[in-house]
């Protein structure tokens, strides 16, 4: 898609690109032509990551938006005001947001040591409160994107930087994937990069690699249970994201971690309970490779073994190897519906004597068919 279009005449008529955000106006236009041109930047747009374009921006080089606007647009003044707002309106909105709303969050962005981060994480444990803050920041940074580098921003810059840093930290804490600054607009992203190091956006006690040593250090850490839940769930999901292709059993571990984290965020379980369950899952994850090597089986067999063991203890490694060998008869089951049905039938027949339950057999088989196979 082109980044810039230079329009001389007819492209404005019928041209529809909701992603269009900014227009530089340098030719006289009137009436419907002017209104239609302005409307090109005012189409709603939301990208794949959920970022919403708040409004369009028109930079007027010839003064139409000054005293000539009423003459250029032969419509009711109320109708014009509903569509077009001067940049002064944006500046007034910035002042209102920074003076009336920002003070609610600024105490959480001061004194940025580990205890302050823990307080901020605990404060935003409520999902509705967190989403309210995220919505405020998204609107605020859209205004900053439009106005920067306007001198009128200067009185608010220190507090805006604090809000942006708080936003980055809370996003990093509650995102289930490693922090990506995709939700920061270009100018705010640059502001954060100039004034904040990545380490400052991390929760205290962050686990960078899930292994026995870091897991033990994590357990000895003095951070709150809430912060530990956030850190441990993120470490588990990061391990799943990075390693599941060669260790497919991790997919089921990731699903279990997601369920625990969701239950915690929805206030269905307390942080203490969530932490205990995540610790058990993490320990299983760390010890899994040691167990696989002791059992002397490949990744596919081990993944089958782990999934069926989760449904009950009536399984030995030889049975897992037998189940794994069944897949060799159906090499194209991922895309061939007939092979998928036949594989499912054989899995049912093999697994039922182990589970002795129709419901459990179906559940285990469904989980096995979701596994990605590691090529030997």
Short mmCIF file of C-alpha atoms in Angstrom, two decimals:
data_model
loop_
_atom_site.label_atom_id
_atom_site.label_comp_id
_atom_site.label_asym_id
_atom_site.label_seq_id
_atom_site.Cartn_x
_atom_site.Cartn_y
_atom_site.Cartn_z
CA UNK A 1 0.00 0.00 0.00
CA UNK A 2 1.39 3.47 -0.87
CA UNK A 3 2.39 5.67 2.06
CA UNK A 4 1.77 9.04 0.34
CA UNK A 5 -0.64 10.10 -2.44
CA UNK A 6 -0.40 13.45 -4.24
CA UNK A 7 -3.85 14.39 -5.52
CA UNK A 8 -4.51 17.06 -8.12
CA UNK A 9 -8.12 16.52 -9.17
CA UNK A 10 -10.45 13.54 -9.24
CA UNK A 11 -9.01 10.97 -6.85
CA UNK A 12 -10.93 12.49 -3.94
CA UNK A 13 -14.23 11.65 -5.63
CA UNK A 14 -15.10 8.09 -4.66
CA UNK A 15 -11.68 7.43 -3.10
CA UNK A 16 -12.08 5.27 -0.01
CA UNK A 17 -9.11 4.38 2.23
CA UNK A 18 -10.11 4.32 5.92
CA UNK A 19 -6.46 3.97 6.94
CA UNK A 20 -5.83 7.52 5.64
CA UNK A 21 -4.96 9.66 8.64
CA UNK A 22 -3.43 12.96 7.50
CA UNK A 23 -4.16 15.36 4.60
CA UNK A 24 -2.05 18.35 3.56
CA UNK A 25 -4.40 20.88 1.96
CA UNK A 26 -2.69 23.28 -0.47
CA UNK A 27 -5.33 24.11 -3.10
CA UNK A 28 -8.62 26.05 -2.87
CA UNK A 29 -11.73 23.88 -2.60
CA UNK A 30 -15.35 24.64 -1.84
CA UNK A 31 -18.66 23.10 -0.84
CA UNK A 32 -19.10 19.36 -1.41
CA UNK A 33 -15.63 18.96 -2.89
CA UNK A 34 -14.03 20.40 0.24
CA UNK A 35 -16.34 18.47 2.57
CA UNK A 36 -15.70 15.22 0.70
CA UNK A 37 -11.95 15.84 0.80
CA UNK A 38 -12.01 16.37 4.54
CA UNK A 39 -14.16 13.27 4.98
CA UNK A 40 -11.42 11.12 3.39
CA UNK A 41 -9.37 11.32 6.60
CA UNK A 42 -12.34 10.96 8.92
CA UNK A 43 -13.30 7.38 8.10
CA UNK A 44 -13.19 4.99 11.11
CA UNK A 45 -10.29 2.53 11.03
CA UNK A 46 -9.01 -0.20 13.35
CA UNK A 47 -5.97 -2.35 12.55
CA UNK A 48 -5.37 -6.04 13.24
CA UNK A 49 -3.88 -5.27 16.67
CA UNK A 50 -7.00 -3.35 17.76
CA UNK A 51 -5.50 0.15 17.45
CA UNK A 52 -8.22 2.65 16.55
CA UNK A 53 -7.72 5.79 14.49
CA UNK A 54 -9.30 8.48 16.72
CA UNK A 55 -9.86 11.12 14.01
CA UNK A 56 -8.37 12.56 10.85
CA UNK A 57 -5.84 15.40 10.71
CA UNK A 58 -5.91 18.14 8.02
CA UNK A 59 -2.97 20.53 7.76
CA UNK A 60 -4.25 23.65 6.00
CA UNK A 61 -1.56 25.54 4.03
CA UNK A 62 -3.86 28.11 2.40
CA UNK A 63 -6.08 29.30 5.25
CA UNK A 64 -9.42 27.70 4.42
CA UNK A 65 -9.86 26.75 8.09
CA UNK A 66 -9.50 30.36 9.17
CA UNK A 67 -12.02 33.06 8.42
CA UNK A 68 -12.87 31.55 5.03
CA UNK A 69 -14.37 28.31 6.28
CA UNK A 70 -17.97 29.51 6.49
CA UNK A 71 -17.69 30.89 2.94
CA UNK A 72 -16.03 27.75 1.59
CA UNK A 73 -18.65 25.45 3.05
CA UNK A 74 -22.19 26.45 2.16
CA UNK A 75 -23.80 24.37 4.93
CA UNK A 76 -25.36 25.04 8.30
CA UNK A 77 -22.68 26.13 10.81
CA UNK A 78 -23.76 23.44 13.27
CA UNK A 79 -23.27 20.78 10.62
CA UNK A 80 -19.81 22.15 9.84
CA UNK A 81 -18.82 22.19 13.52
CA UNK A 82 -19.85 18.56 13.90
CA UNK A 83 -17.39 17.58 11.17
CA UNK A 84 -14.48 20.00 11.53
CA UNK A 85 -12.63 21.09 14.66
CA UNK A 86 -9.64 23.39 14.85
CA UNK A 87 -6.40 22.28 16.44
CA UNK A 88 -7.23 24.53 19.42
CA UNK A 89 -9.96 22.04 20.33
CA UNK A 90 -7.30 19.32 20.51
CA UNK A 91 -5.09 21.49 22.71
CA UNK A 92 -7.98 22.19 25.07
CA UNK A 93 -8.74 18.47 25.24
CA UNK A 94 -5.10 17.77 26.10
CA UNK A 95 -5.19 20.30 28.92
CA UNK A 96 -8.45 18.87 30.27
CA UNK A 97 -7.15 15.30 30.22
CA UNK A 98 -3.82 16.20 31.83
CA UNK A 99 -5.37 18.38 34.52
CA UNK A 100 -8.51 16.38 35.31
CA UNK A 101 -7.81 12.71 34.53
CA UNK A 102 -4.03 12.24 34.60
CA UNK A 103 -3.77 13.06 38.36
CA UNK A 104 -5.69 9.83 39.03
CA UNK A 105 -2.76 7.84 37.60
CA UNK A 106 0.30 10.03 38.24
CA UNK A 107 0.84 8.86 41.87
CA UNK A 108 1.29 5.34 40.46
CA UNK A 109 4.00 6.57 38.08
CA UNK A 110 6.20 8.31 40.66
CA UNK A 111 9.21 6.84 42.47
CA UNK A 112 9.73 4.03 39.98
CA UNK A 113 11.38 1.43 42.22
CA UNK A 114 10.30 -2.21 42.62
CA UNK A 115 7.75 -1.42 45.32
CA UNK A 116 6.17 1.28 43.15
CA UNK A 117 5.86 -1.17 40.26
CA UNK A 118 4.26 -3.74 42.56
CA UNK A 119 1.74 -1.16 43.77
CA UNK A 120 0.93 -0.20 40.18
CA UNK A 121 0.49 -3.84 39.14
CA UNK A 122 -1.79 -4.52 42.10
CA UNK A 123 -3.81 -1.36 41.42
CA UNK A 124 -4.54 -2.45 37.85
CA UNK A 125 -5.39 -6.06 38.71
CA UNK A 126 -9.02 -5.21 38.02
CA UNK A 127 -9.51 -5.65 34.26
CA UNK A 128 -12.15 -2.91 33.92
CA UNK A 129 -9.90 -0.40 35.68
CA UNK A 130 -7.00 -1.45 33.49
CA UNK A 131 -8.99 -1.07 30.28
CA UNK A 132 -10.17 2.37 31.38
CA UNK A 133 -6.53 3.43 31.83
CA UNK A 134 -5.50 1.93 28.48
CA UNK A 135 -8.31 3.80 26.72
CA UNK A 136 -7.23 7.07 28.36
CA UNK A 137 -3.61 6.60 27.28
CA UNK A 138 -4.52 5.65 23.72
CA UNK A 139 -6.50 8.87 23.35
CA UNK A 140 -3.78 10.89 25.05
CA UNK A 141 -0.99 9.62 22.83
CA UNK A 142 -3.13 10.26 19.73
CA UNK A 143 -3.31 13.91 20.79
CA UNK A 144 0.44 13.96 21.41
CA UNK A 145 1.02 12.46 17.97
CA UNK A 146 -0.96 15.30 16.38
CA UNK A 147 0.51 18.19 18.37
CA UNK A 148 4.16 17.22 18.76
CA UNK A 149 6.44 19.20 18.57
CA UNK A 150 4.09 22.06 19.43
CA UNK A 151 5.48 24.30 22.25
CA UNK A 152 2.11 24.05 24.02
CA UNK A 153 3.07 20.50 24.98
CA UNK A 154 5.95 21.61 27.19
CA UNK A 155 4.01 22.15 30.45
CA UNK A 156 2.70 18.57 30.23
CA UNK A 157 5.79 16.69 29.02
CA UNK A 158 7.08 15.45 32.38
CA UNK A 159 3.70 14.05 33.37
CA UNK A 160 3.09 12.66 29.88
CA UNK A 161 6.40 10.77 30.02
CA UNK A 162 5.41 9.36 33.42
CA UNK A 163 2.02 8.23 32.08
CA UNK A 164 3.67 6.65 29.00
CA UNK A 165 6.15 4.77 31.20
CA UNK A 166 3.35 3.54 33.47
CA UNK A 167 1.37 2.43 30.43
CA UNK A 168 4.35 0.53 29.01
CA UNK A 169 4.95 -1.21 32.33
CA UNK A 170 1.34 -2.24 32.89
CA UNK A 171 1.03 -3.43 29.29
CA UNK A 172 4.21 -5.47 29.78
CA UNK A 173 2.95 -6.90 33.06
CA UNK A 174 -0.48 -7.97 31.85
CA UNK A 175 0.33 -8.96 28.26
CA UNK A 176 0.51 -12.72 27.95
CA UNK A 177 3.22 -12.44 25.30
CA UNK A 178 6.61 -10.71 25.54
CA UNK A 179 6.17 -6.92 25.57
CA UNK A 180 5.94 -5.38 22.11
CA UNK A 181 5.49 -1.62 21.84
CA UNK A 182 3.11 -1.94 18.89
CA UNK A 183 0.40 -0.05 20.80
CA UNK A 184 2.61 3.02 21.14
CA UNK A 185 2.31 5.61 18.39
CA UNK A 186 5.52 6.60 16.60
CA UNK A 187 6.30 9.77 18.57
CA UNK A 188 5.39 8.28 21.95
CA UNK A 189 7.49 5.20 21.13
CA UNK A 190 10.48 7.43 20.42
CA UNK A 191 9.86 9.40 23.61
CA UNK A 192 9.81 6.19 25.66
CA UNK A 193 12.95 4.87 23.99
CA UNK A 194 14.85 8.09 24.73
CA UNK A 195 13.85 8.25 28.37
CA UNK A 196 13.18 4.69 29.52
CA UNK A 197 15.26 1.53 29.30
CA UNK A 198 13.56 -1.81 28.63
CA UNK A 199 14.50 -2.99 32.12
CA UNK A 200 12.43 -0.20 33.65
CA UNK A 201 9.32 -1.62 31.99
CA UNK A 202 9.73 -5.02 33.63
CA UNK A 203 8.13 -6.21 36.83
CA UNK A 204 10.54 -6.99 39.69
CA UNK A 205 11.66 -10.61 39.64
CA UNK A 206 11.03 -11.08 35.92
CA UNK A 207 11.96 -14.55 34.65
CA UNK A 208 13.95 -14.26 31.43
CA UNK A 209 14.39 -17.99 30.82
CA UNK A 210 12.39 -20.75 32.44
CA UNK A 211 14.91 -23.19 33.93
CA UNK A 212 15.53 -24.83 37.31
CA UNK A 213 17.91 -22.14 38.53
CA UNK A 214 15.71 -19.17 37.64
CA UNK A 215 12.62 -20.92 38.95
CA UNK A 216 14.31 -21.44 42.33
CA UNK A 217 15.46 -17.80 42.43
CA UNK A 218 11.92 -16.76 41.55
CA UNK A 219 10.51 -18.75 44.46
CA UNK A 220 12.89 -17.01 46.87
CA UNK A 221 11.95 -13.58 45.53
CA UNK A 222 10.16 -11.27 47.96
CA UNK A 223 7.74 -9.75 45.43
CA UNK A 224 3.99 -9.99 45.96
CA UNK A 225 1.93 -12.97 44.87
CA UNK A 226 0.20 -10.81 42.23
CA UNK A 227 3.51 -9.88 40.59
CA UNK A 228 4.70 -13.48 40.80
CA UNK A 229 1.55 -14.68 39.03
CA UNK A 230 2.11 -12.16 36.23
CA UNK A 231 5.80 -13.04 35.86
CA UNK A 232 5.42 -16.80 36.03
CA UNK A 233 2.47 -16.99 33.63
CA UNK A 234 4.35 -14.82 31.13
CA UNK A 235 7.49 -16.98 31.43
CA UNK A 236 5.44 -20.12 30.81
CA UNK A 237 3.71 -18.67 27.77
CA UNK A 238 7.01 -17.36 26.41
CA UNK A 239 8.50 -20.86 26.72
CA UNK A 240 5.50 -22.30 24.88
CA UNK A 241 5.77 -19.68 22.13
CA UNK A 242 9.51 -20.24 21.59
CA UNK A 243 9.81 -24.01 22.10
CA UNK A 244 6.50 -25.70 21.27
CA UNK A 245 7.49 -26.55 17.69
CA UNK A 246 10.23 -28.87 18.92
CA UNK A 247 8.49 -29.76 22.22
CA UNK A 248 4.79 -30.13 21.34
CA UNK A 249 3.77 -31.19 24.86
CA UNK A 250 4.30 -27.54 25.84
CA UNK A 251 1.10 -26.60 24.00
CA UNK A 252 -1.00 -28.28 26.67
CA UNK A 253 1.11 -26.63 29.36
CA UNK A 254 0.45 -23.24 27.77
CA UNK A 255 -3.29 -23.91 27.66
CA UNK A 256 -3.33 -24.79 31.35
CA UNK A 257 -1.32 -21.68 32.23
CA UNK A 258 -3.75 -19.54 30.21
CA UNK A 259 -6.71 -20.98 32.13
CA UNK A 260 -5.08 -20.23 35.50
CA UNK A 261 -4.15 -16.69 34.50
CA UNK A 262 -7.64 -16.01 33.13
CA UNK A 263 -9.21 -17.30 36.34
CA UNK A 264 -6.94 -15.01 38.35
CA UNK A 265 -7.66 -11.93 36.20
CA UNK A 266 -11.40 -12.59 36.38
CA UNK A 267 -11.16 -12.78 40.19
CA UNK A 268 -12.29 -16.41 40.22
CA UNK A 269 -9.23 -17.49 42.23
CA UNK A 270 -6.90 -15.58 44.56
CA UNK A 271 -3.30 -14.78 43.67
CA UNK A 272 -2.06 -17.34 46.22
CA UNK A 273 -4.04 -20.15 44.56
CA UNK A 274 -3.06 -19.07 41.05
CA UNK A 275 0.61 -18.94 42.03
CA UNK A 276 0.52 -22.46 43.49
CA UNK A 277 -1.05 -23.86 40.31
CA UNK A 278 1.36 -22.01 38.03
CA UNK A 279 4.33 -23.13 40.11
CA UNK A 280 3.23 -26.73 39.69
CA UNK A 281 2.90 -26.26 35.90
CA UNK A 282 6.30 -24.50 35.73
CA UNK A 283 7.97 -27.28 37.67
CA UNK A 284 6.48 -29.83 35.29
CA UNK A 285 7.77 -27.78 32.34
CA UNK A 286 11.31 -27.52 33.74
CA UNK A 287 11.52 -31.20 34.65
CA UNK A 288 9.98 -32.43 31.40
CA UNK A 289 13.17 -32.57 29.31
CA UNK A 290 14.98 -34.46 32.07
CA UNK A 291 12.09 -36.93 32.19
CA UNK A 292 12.06 -37.35 28.38
CA UNK A 293 15.76 -38.19 28.32
CA UNK A 294 15.34 -40.64 31.18
CA UNK A 295 12.48 -42.35 29.32
CA UNK A 296 14.63 -42.40 26.14
CA UNK A 297 11.82 -41.42 23.75
CA UNK A 298 11.45 -38.83 21.02
CA UNK A 299 9.50 -35.57 21.32
CA UNK A 300 6.33 -36.91 19.68
CA UNK A 301 6.07 -39.93 21.95
CA UNK A 302 6.79 -37.80 24.99
CA UNK A 303 4.08 -35.30 24.03
CA UNK A 304 1.56 -38.16 23.75
CA UNK A 305 2.71 -39.54 27.10
CA UNK A 306 2.28 -36.17 28.86
CA UNK A 307 -1.19 -35.49 27.44
CA UNK A 308 -2.59 -38.91 28.33
CA UNK A 309 -0.95 -38.87 31.76
CA UNK A 310 -2.80 -35.63 32.50
CA UNK A 311 -6.06 -37.50 32.03
CA UNK A 312 -5.04 -40.36 34.33
CA UNK A 313 -2.15 -42.50 35.50
CA UNK A 314 -3.03 -45.68 33.62
CA UNK A 315 -0.33 -45.32 30.98
CA UNK A 316 3.20 -46.53 30.55
CA UNK A 317 5.74 -45.28 28.04
CA UNK A 318 5.39 -48.39 25.86
CA UNK A 319 1.72 -47.58 25.28
CA UNK A 320 2.69 -44.03 24.30
CA UNK A 321 5.14 -45.46 21.74
CA UNK A 322 2.40 -47.68 20.29
CA UNK A 323 0.07 -44.67 19.96
CA UNK A 324 2.84 -42.65 18.34
CA UNK A 325 3.42 -45.41 15.74
CA UNK A 326 -0.24 -45.13 14.65
CA UNK A 327 0.44 -41.68 13.19
CA UNK A 328 2.83 -43.25 10.65
CA UNK A 329 -0.15 -44.85 8.89
CA UNK A 330 -1.76 -41.47 8.27
CA UNK A 331 1.01 -39.08 7.11
CA UNK A 332 -1.42 -36.57 5.55
CA UNK A 333 -4.04 -36.37 8.30
CA UNK A 334 -3.51 -32.61 8.76
CA UNK A 335 -5.05 -31.86 5.36
CA UNK A 336 -6.71 -35.12 4.27
CA UNK A 337 -10.15 -35.37 5.96
CA UNK A 338 -10.43 -39.10 5.27
CA UNK A 339 -7.08 -39.81 6.94
CA UNK A 340 -8.01 -37.60 9.88
CA UNK A 341 -11.21 -39.60 10.43
CA UNK A 342 -9.39 -42.94 10.17
CA UNK A 343 -6.63 -41.76 12.56
CA UNK A 344 -9.24 -40.56 15.03
CA UNK A 345 -10.98 -43.96 14.88
CA UNK A 346 -7.75 -45.84 15.62
CA UNK A 347 -6.88 -43.47 18.46
CA UNK A 348 -10.31 -44.01 20.00
CA UNK A 349 -9.86 -47.78 19.89
CA UNK A 350 -6.36 -47.61 21.40
CA UNK A 351 -7.01 -45.01 24.08
CA UNK A 352 -10.37 -46.26 25.40
CA UNK A 353 -8.88 -49.26 27.28
CA UNK A 354 -6.52 -46.81 29.01
CA UNK A 355 -9.14 -44.27 30.06
CA UNK A 356 -12.23 -46.54 30.33
CA UNK A 357 -14.39 -43.48 29.72
CA UNK A 358 -15.97 -42.38 26.43
CA UNK A 359 -15.87 -38.71 27.41
CA UNK A 360 -12.22 -38.88 28.46
CA UNK A 361 -11.28 -40.83 25.34
CA UNK A 362 -12.81 -38.14 23.13
CA UNK A 363 -11.12 -35.35 25.10
CA UNK A 364 -7.68 -37.00 24.99
CA UNK A 365 -8.01 -37.78 21.28
CA UNK A 366 -8.97 -34.19 20.50
CA UNK A 367 -5.90 -32.98 22.39
CA UNK A 368 -3.65 -35.45 20.58
CA UNK A 369 -4.94 -34.35 17.19
CA UNK A 370 -4.07 -30.74 18.05
CA UNK A 371 -0.43 -31.64 18.58
CA UNK A 372 2.08 -30.47 16.04
CA UNK A 373 4.32 -33.35 15.01
CA UNK A 374 8.08 -32.89 15.20
CA UNK A 375 9.83 -34.19 12.09
CA UNK A 376 12.59 -36.64 12.89
#
